[in-house]
Short mmCIF file of C-alpha atoms in Angstrom, two decimals:
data_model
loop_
_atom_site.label_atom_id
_atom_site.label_comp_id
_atom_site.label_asym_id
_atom_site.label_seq_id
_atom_site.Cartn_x
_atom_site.Cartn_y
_atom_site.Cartn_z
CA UNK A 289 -8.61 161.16 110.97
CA UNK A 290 -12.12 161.50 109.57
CA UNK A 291 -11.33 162.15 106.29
CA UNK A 292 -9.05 158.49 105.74
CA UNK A 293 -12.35 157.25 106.33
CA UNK A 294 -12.76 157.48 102.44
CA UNK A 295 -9.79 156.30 101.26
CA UNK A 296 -10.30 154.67 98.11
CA UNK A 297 -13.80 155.79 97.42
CA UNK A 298 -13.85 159.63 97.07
CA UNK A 299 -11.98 159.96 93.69
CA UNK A 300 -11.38 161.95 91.92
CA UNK A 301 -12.68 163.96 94.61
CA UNK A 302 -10.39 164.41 97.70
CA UNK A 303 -10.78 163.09 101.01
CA UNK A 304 -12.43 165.77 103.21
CA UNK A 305 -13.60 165.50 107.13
CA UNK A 306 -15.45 167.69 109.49
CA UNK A 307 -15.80 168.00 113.03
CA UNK A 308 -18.32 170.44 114.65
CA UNK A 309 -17.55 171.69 118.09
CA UNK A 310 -19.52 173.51 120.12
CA UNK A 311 -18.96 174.58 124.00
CA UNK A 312 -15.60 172.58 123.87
CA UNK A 313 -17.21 169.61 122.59
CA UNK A 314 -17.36 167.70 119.33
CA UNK A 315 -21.01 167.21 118.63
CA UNK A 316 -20.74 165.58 115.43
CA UNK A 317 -18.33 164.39 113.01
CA UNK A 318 -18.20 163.72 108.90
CA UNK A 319 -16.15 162.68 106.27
CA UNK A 320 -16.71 162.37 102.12
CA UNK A 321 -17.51 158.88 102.20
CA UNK A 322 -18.22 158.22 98.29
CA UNK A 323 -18.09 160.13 95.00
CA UNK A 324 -21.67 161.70 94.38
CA UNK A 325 -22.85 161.28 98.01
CA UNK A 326 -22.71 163.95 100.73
CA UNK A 327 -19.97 165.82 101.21
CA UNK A 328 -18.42 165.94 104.70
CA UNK A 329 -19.52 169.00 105.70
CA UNK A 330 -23.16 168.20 105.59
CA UNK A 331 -22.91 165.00 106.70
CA UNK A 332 -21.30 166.28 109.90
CA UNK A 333 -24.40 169.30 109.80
CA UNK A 334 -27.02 166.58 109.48
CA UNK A 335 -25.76 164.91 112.30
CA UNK A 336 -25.67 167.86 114.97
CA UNK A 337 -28.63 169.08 113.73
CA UNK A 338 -29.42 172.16 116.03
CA UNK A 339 -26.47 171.87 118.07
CA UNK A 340 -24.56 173.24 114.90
CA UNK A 341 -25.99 176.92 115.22
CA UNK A 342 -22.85 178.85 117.05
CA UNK A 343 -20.55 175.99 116.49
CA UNK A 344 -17.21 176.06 115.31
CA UNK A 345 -16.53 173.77 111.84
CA UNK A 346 -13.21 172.42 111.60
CA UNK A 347 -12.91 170.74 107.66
CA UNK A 348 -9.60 169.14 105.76
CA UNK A 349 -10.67 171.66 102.56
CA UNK A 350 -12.18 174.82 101.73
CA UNK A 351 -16.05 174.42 101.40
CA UNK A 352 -17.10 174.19 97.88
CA UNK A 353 -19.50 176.90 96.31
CA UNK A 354 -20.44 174.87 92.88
CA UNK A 355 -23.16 172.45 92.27
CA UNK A 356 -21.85 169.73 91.30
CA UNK A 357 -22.66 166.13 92.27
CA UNK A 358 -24.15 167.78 95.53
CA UNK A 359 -25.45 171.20 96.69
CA UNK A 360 -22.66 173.86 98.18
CA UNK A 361 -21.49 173.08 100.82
CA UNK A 362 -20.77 176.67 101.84
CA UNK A 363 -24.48 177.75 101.97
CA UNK A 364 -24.94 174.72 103.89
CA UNK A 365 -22.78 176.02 106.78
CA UNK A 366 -24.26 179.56 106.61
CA UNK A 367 -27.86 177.82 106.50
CA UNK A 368 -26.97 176.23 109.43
CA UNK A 369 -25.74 179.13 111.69
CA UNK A 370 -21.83 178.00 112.50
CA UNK A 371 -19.91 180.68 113.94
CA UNK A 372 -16.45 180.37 113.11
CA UNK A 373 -15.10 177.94 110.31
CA UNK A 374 -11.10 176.65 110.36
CA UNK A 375 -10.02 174.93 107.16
CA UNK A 376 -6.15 173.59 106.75
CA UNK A 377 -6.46 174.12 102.80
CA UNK A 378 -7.96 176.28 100.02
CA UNK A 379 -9.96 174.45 96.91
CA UNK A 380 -6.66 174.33 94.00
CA UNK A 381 -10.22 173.70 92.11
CA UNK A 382 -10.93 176.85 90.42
CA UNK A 383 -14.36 175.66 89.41
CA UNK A 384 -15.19 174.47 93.62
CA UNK A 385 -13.49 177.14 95.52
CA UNK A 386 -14.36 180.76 97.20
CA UNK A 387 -15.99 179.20 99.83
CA UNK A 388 -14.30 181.25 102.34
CA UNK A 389 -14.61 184.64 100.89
CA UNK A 390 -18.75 183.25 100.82
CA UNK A 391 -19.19 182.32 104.24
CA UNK A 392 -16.88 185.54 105.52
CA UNK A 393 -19.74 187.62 103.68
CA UNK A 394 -21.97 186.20 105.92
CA UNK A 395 -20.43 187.11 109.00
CA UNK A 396 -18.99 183.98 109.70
CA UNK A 397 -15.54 183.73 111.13
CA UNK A 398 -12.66 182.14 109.29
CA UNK A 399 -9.11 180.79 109.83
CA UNK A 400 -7.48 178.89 106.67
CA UNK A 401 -4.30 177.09 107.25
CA UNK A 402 -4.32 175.11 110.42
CA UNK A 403 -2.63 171.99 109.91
CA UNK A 404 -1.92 172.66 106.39
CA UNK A 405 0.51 170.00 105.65
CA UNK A 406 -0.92 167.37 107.03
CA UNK A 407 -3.80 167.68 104.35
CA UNK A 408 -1.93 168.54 101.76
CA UNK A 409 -0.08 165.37 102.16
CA UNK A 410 -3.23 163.38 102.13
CA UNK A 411 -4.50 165.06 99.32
CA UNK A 412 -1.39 165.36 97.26
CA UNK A 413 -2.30 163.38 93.93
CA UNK A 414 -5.52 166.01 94.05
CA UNK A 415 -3.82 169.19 94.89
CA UNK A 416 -0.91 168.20 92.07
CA UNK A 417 -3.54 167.70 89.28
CA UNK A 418 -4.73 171.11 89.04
CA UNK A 419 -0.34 172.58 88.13
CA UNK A 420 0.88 169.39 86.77
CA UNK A 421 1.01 167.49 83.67
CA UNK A 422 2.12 164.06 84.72
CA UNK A 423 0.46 161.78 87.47
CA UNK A 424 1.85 162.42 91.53
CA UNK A 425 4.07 159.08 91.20
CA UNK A 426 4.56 157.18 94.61
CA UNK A 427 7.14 154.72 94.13
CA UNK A 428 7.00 151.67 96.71
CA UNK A 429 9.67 149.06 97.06
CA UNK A 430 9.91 145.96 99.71
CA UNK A 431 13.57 146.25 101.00
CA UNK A 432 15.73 144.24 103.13
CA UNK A 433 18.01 145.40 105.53
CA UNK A 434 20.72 145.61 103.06
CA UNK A 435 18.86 147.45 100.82
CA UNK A 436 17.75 144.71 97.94
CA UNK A 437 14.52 143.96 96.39
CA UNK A 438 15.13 140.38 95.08
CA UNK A 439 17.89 137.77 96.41
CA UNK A 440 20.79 136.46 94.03
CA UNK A 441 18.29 134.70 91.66
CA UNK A 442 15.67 137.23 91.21
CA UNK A 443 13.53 136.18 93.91
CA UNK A 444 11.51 138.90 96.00
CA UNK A 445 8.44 136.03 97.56
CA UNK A 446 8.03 137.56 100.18
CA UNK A 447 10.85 139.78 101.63
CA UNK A 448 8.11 141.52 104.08
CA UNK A 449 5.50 140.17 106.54
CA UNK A 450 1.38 139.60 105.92
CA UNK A 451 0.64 142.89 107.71
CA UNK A 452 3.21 144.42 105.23
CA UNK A 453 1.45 143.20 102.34
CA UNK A 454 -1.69 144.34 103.27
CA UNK A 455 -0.92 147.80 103.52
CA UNK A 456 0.61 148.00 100.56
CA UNK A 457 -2.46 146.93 99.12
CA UNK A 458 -4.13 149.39 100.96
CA UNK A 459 -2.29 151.60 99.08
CA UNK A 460 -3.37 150.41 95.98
CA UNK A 461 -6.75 151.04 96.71
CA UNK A 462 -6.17 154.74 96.84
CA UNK A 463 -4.24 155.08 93.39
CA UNK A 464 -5.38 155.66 90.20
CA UNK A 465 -3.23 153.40 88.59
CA UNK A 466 -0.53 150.67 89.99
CA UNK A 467 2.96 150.26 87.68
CA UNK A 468 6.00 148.15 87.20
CA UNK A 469 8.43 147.67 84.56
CA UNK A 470 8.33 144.56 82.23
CA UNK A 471 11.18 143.29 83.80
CA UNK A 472 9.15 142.59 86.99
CA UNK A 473 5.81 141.65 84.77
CA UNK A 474 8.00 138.46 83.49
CA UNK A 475 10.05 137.32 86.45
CA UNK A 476 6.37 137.78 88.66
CA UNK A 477 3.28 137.09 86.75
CA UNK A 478 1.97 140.32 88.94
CA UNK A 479 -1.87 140.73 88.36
CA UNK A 480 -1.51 144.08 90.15
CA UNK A 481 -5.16 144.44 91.79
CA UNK A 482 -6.41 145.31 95.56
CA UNK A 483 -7.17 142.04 97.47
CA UNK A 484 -5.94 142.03 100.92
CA UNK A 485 -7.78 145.79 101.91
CA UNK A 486 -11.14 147.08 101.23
CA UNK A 487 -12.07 147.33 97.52
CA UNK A 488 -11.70 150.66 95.78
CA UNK A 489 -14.83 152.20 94.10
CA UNK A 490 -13.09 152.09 90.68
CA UNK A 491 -10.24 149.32 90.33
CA UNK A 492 -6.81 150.94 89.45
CA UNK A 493 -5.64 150.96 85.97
CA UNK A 494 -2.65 148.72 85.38
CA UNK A 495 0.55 149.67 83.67
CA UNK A 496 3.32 148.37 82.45
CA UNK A 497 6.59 150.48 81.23
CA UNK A 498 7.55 147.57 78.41
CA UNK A 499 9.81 149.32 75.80
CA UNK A 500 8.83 146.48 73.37
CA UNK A 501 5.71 145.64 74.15
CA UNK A 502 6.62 142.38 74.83
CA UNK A 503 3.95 142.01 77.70
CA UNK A 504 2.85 138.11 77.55
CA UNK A 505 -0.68 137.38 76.08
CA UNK A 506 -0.78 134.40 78.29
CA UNK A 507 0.01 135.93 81.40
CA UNK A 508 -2.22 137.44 84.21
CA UNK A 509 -2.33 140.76 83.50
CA UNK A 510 -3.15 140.48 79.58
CA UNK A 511 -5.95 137.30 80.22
CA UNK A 512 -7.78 140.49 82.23
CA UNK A 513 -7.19 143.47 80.48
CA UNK A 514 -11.07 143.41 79.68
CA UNK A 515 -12.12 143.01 83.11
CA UNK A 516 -9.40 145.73 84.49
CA UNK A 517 -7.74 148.12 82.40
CA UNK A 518 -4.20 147.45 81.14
CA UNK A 519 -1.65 149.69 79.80
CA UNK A 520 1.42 149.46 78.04
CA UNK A 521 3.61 152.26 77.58
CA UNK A 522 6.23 151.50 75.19
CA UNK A 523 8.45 153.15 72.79
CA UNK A 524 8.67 150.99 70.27
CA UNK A 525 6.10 149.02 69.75
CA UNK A 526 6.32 146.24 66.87
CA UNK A 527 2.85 146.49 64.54
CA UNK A 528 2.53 142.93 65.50
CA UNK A 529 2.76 143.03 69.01
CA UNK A 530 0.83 146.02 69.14
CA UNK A 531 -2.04 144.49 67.47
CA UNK A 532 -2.06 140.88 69.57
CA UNK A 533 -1.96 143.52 72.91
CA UNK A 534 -4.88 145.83 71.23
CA UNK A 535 -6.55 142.66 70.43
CA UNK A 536 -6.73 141.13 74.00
CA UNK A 537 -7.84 144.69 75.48
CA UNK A 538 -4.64 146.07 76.60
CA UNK A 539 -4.34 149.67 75.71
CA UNK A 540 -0.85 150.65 74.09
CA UNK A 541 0.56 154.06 74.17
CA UNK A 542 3.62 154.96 72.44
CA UNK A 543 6.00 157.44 74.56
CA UNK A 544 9.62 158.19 73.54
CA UNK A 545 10.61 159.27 76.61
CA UNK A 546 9.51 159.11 80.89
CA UNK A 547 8.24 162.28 80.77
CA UNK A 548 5.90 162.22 78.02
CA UNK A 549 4.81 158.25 78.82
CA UNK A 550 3.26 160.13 82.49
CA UNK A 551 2.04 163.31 81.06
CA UNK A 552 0.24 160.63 78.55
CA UNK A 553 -1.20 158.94 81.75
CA UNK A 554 -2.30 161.67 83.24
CA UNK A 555 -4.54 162.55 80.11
CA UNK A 556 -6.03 159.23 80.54
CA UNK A 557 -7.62 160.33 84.08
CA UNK A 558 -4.49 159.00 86.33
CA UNK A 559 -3.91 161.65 88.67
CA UNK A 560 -2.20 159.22 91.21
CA UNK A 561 0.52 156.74 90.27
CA UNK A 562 1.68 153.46 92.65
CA UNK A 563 4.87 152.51 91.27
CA UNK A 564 5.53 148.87 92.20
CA UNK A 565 9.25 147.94 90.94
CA UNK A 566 11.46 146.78 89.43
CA UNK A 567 15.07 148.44 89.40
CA UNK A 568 15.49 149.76 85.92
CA UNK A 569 12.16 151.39 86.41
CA UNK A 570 13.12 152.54 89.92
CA UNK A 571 16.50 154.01 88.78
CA UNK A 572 15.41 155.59 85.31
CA UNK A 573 12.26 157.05 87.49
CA UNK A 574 14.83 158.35 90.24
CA UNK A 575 17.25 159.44 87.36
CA UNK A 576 15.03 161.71 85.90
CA UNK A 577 13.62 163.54 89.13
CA UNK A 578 9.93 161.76 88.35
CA UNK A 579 9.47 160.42 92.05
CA UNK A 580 7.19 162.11 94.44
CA UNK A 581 6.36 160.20 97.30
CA UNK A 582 8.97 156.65 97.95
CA UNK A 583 7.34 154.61 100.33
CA UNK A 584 10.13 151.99 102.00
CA UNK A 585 8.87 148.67 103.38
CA UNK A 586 12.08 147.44 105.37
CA UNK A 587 11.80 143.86 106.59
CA UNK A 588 14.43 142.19 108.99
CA UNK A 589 16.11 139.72 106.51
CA UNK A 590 19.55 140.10 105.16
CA UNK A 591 19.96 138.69 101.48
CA UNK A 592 24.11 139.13 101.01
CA UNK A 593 26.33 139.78 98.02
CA UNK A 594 24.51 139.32 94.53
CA UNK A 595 21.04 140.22 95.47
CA UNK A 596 19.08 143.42 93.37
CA UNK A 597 19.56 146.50 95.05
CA UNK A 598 17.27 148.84 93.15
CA UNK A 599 18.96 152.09 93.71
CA UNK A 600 22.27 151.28 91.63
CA UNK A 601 20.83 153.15 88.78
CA UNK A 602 19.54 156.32 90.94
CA UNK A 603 21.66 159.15 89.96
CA UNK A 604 24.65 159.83 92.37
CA UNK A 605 25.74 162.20 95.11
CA UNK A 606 28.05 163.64 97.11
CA UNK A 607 26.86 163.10 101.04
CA UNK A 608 27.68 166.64 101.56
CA UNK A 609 24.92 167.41 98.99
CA UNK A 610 22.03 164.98 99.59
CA UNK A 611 19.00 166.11 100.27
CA UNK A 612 17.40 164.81 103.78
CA UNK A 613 14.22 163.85 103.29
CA UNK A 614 11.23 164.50 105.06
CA UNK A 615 9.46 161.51 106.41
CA UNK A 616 5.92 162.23 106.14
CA UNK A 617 4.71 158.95 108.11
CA UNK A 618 6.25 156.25 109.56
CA UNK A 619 4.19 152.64 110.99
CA UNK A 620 5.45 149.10 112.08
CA UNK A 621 3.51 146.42 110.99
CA UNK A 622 4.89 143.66 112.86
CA UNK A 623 8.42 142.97 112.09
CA UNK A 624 8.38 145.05 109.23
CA UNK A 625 8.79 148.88 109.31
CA UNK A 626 6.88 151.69 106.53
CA UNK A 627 8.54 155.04 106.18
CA UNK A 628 7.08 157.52 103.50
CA UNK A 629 9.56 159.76 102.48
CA UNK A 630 8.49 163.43 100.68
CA UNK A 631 10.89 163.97 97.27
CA UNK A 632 8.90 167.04 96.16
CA UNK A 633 5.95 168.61 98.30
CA UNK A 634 2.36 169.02 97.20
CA UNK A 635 1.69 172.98 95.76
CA UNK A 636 0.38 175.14 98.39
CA UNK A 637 -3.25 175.88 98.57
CA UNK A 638 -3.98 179.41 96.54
CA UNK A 639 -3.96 182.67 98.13
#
């Protein structure tokens, strides 16, 4: 898909492609490949040049009518002569869209819709930000076959495979912001950035859900809290503590409760959240219906009686009563297996 092709760059615009085809053949192809820079649209437009006139536009998202960073991209397809534009989803951005009713003034033919899921899922954090007050959360755990996180003494190094590891870092290059709770800050060290995939444009934010604020000044994520944002949500926070955290360049929010700890987050720009562990975290997010997206890394190792299982504390039900989940992708990497699993769905594009 064209439009992955800016995964980790576009934000906090979305990832958008565009093919152009033309006599039952794709001419040229685009894609959003960095914030300020061309939109996909017009890159595809500047590659078929000519060959665009009576083409056919097929685009992830409604083309924008604003100036913004770039010119519309609306009266770039009209300029150009297309025929017949198909989008899979309106613009939720009030501000970007009406591109549609724009180019259907112009006599240009448009369908809206087609493959509709598919983008909204790729999109979600960015079609969630414009009707919700708290981040899209994605929580990711490393399982093993019996369902644990960490064996009888707390260790989780490494329950999945390289490959394994490298997507999931992959998939901290396109959040906003990476968390765990301070239970898994102390037992790993974590320093919670993207190494093993391409680097982002802007380096998540890194947060910790630490009650106490008991976060260690000597550790890794605290020694570069000036080089890559750090934040501590806790509820209560000692003075002193709060002052040695401030002091190192970790940023400390006080929330009483989940709910307002995200919706805090999401003031501070986080419109995507990659929720890394550990099982209090896991459970209390579960508990309180917080989870969007759960993203299961299953590796083929058993680790027996005693070892963490991190859905104890998820609330319970009856099987007659559980939801089934949509999987929205699923990919082996090696001996490991990723399946993303939909909780809630992205809003619908606007009528």
């Amino acid at each position: 898909m064209a439009a992955r092709r800016g995964w980790g760059r576009t934000a906090p615009n979305p990832m958008v492609g565009a093919v152009i085809v033309r006599g039952g053949e794709i001419v040229a192809t685009g894609w959003h490949a960095e914030f300020g820079g061309a939109h996909a649209e017009v890159m595809a437009l500047e590659r078929a040049g000519e060959r665009a006139r009576g083409a056919t536009v097929y685009v992830t998202l409604e083309p924008c009518v604003h100036h913004g960073k770039t010119p519309p991209c609306s009266d770039a397809l009209i300029r150009a002569g297309v025929e017949r534009l198909v989008i899979a989803a309106r613009d939720p951005n009030p501000e970007a869209r009406g591109g549609l009713d724009r180019l259907r003034a112009a006599g240009i033919a448009v369908a809206a819709g087609v493959l509709e899921r598919e983008s909204l899922d790729l999109n979600a954090p960015f079609h969630a930000s414009f009707s919700s007050p708290r981040p899209w959360v994605t929580l990711k755990l490393a399982l093993s076959l019996d369902g644990a996180i960490a064996d009888a003494r707390g260790r989780s190094k490494w329950i999945t495979g390289a490959l394994a590891r490298e997507r999931a870092h992959d998939l901290r290059a396109g959040s906003d912001a990476i968390a765990v709770g301070i239970g898994t800050a102390l037992a790993d060290d974590p320093s919670l950035t993207v190494r093993d995939a391409a680097p982002p444009r802007v380096p998540p934010v890194r947060v910790v859900f630490d009650r106490q604020a008991r976060l260690p000044l000597d550790g890794a994520l605290a020694r570069t809290a000036r080089d890559v944002p750090v934040v501590v949500v806790a509820t209560a926070p000692g003075a002193a503590r709060r002052a040695a955290l401030e002091s190192a360049g970790v940023a400390v929010l006080d929330a009483p409760s989940l709910d307002g700890a995200l919706a805090l987050l999401r003031e501070r720009g986080i419109r995507g959240l990659l929720v890394e562990g550990g099982a209090a975290l896991t459970g209390a997010l579960l508990g309180a219906a917080l989870v969007d997206r759960l993203i299961i890394f299953q590796a083929p190792v058993l680790l027996g009686a005693g070892a963490l299982r991190p859905f104890e504390r998820a609330p319970a039900a009856e099987i007659s009563a559980a939801s089934r989940l949509r999987v929205v992708e699923r990919e082996v990497l090696g001996d490991d297996l990723m399946t993303v699993y939909a909780l809630r769905e992205p809003p619908c594009s606007p009528d």
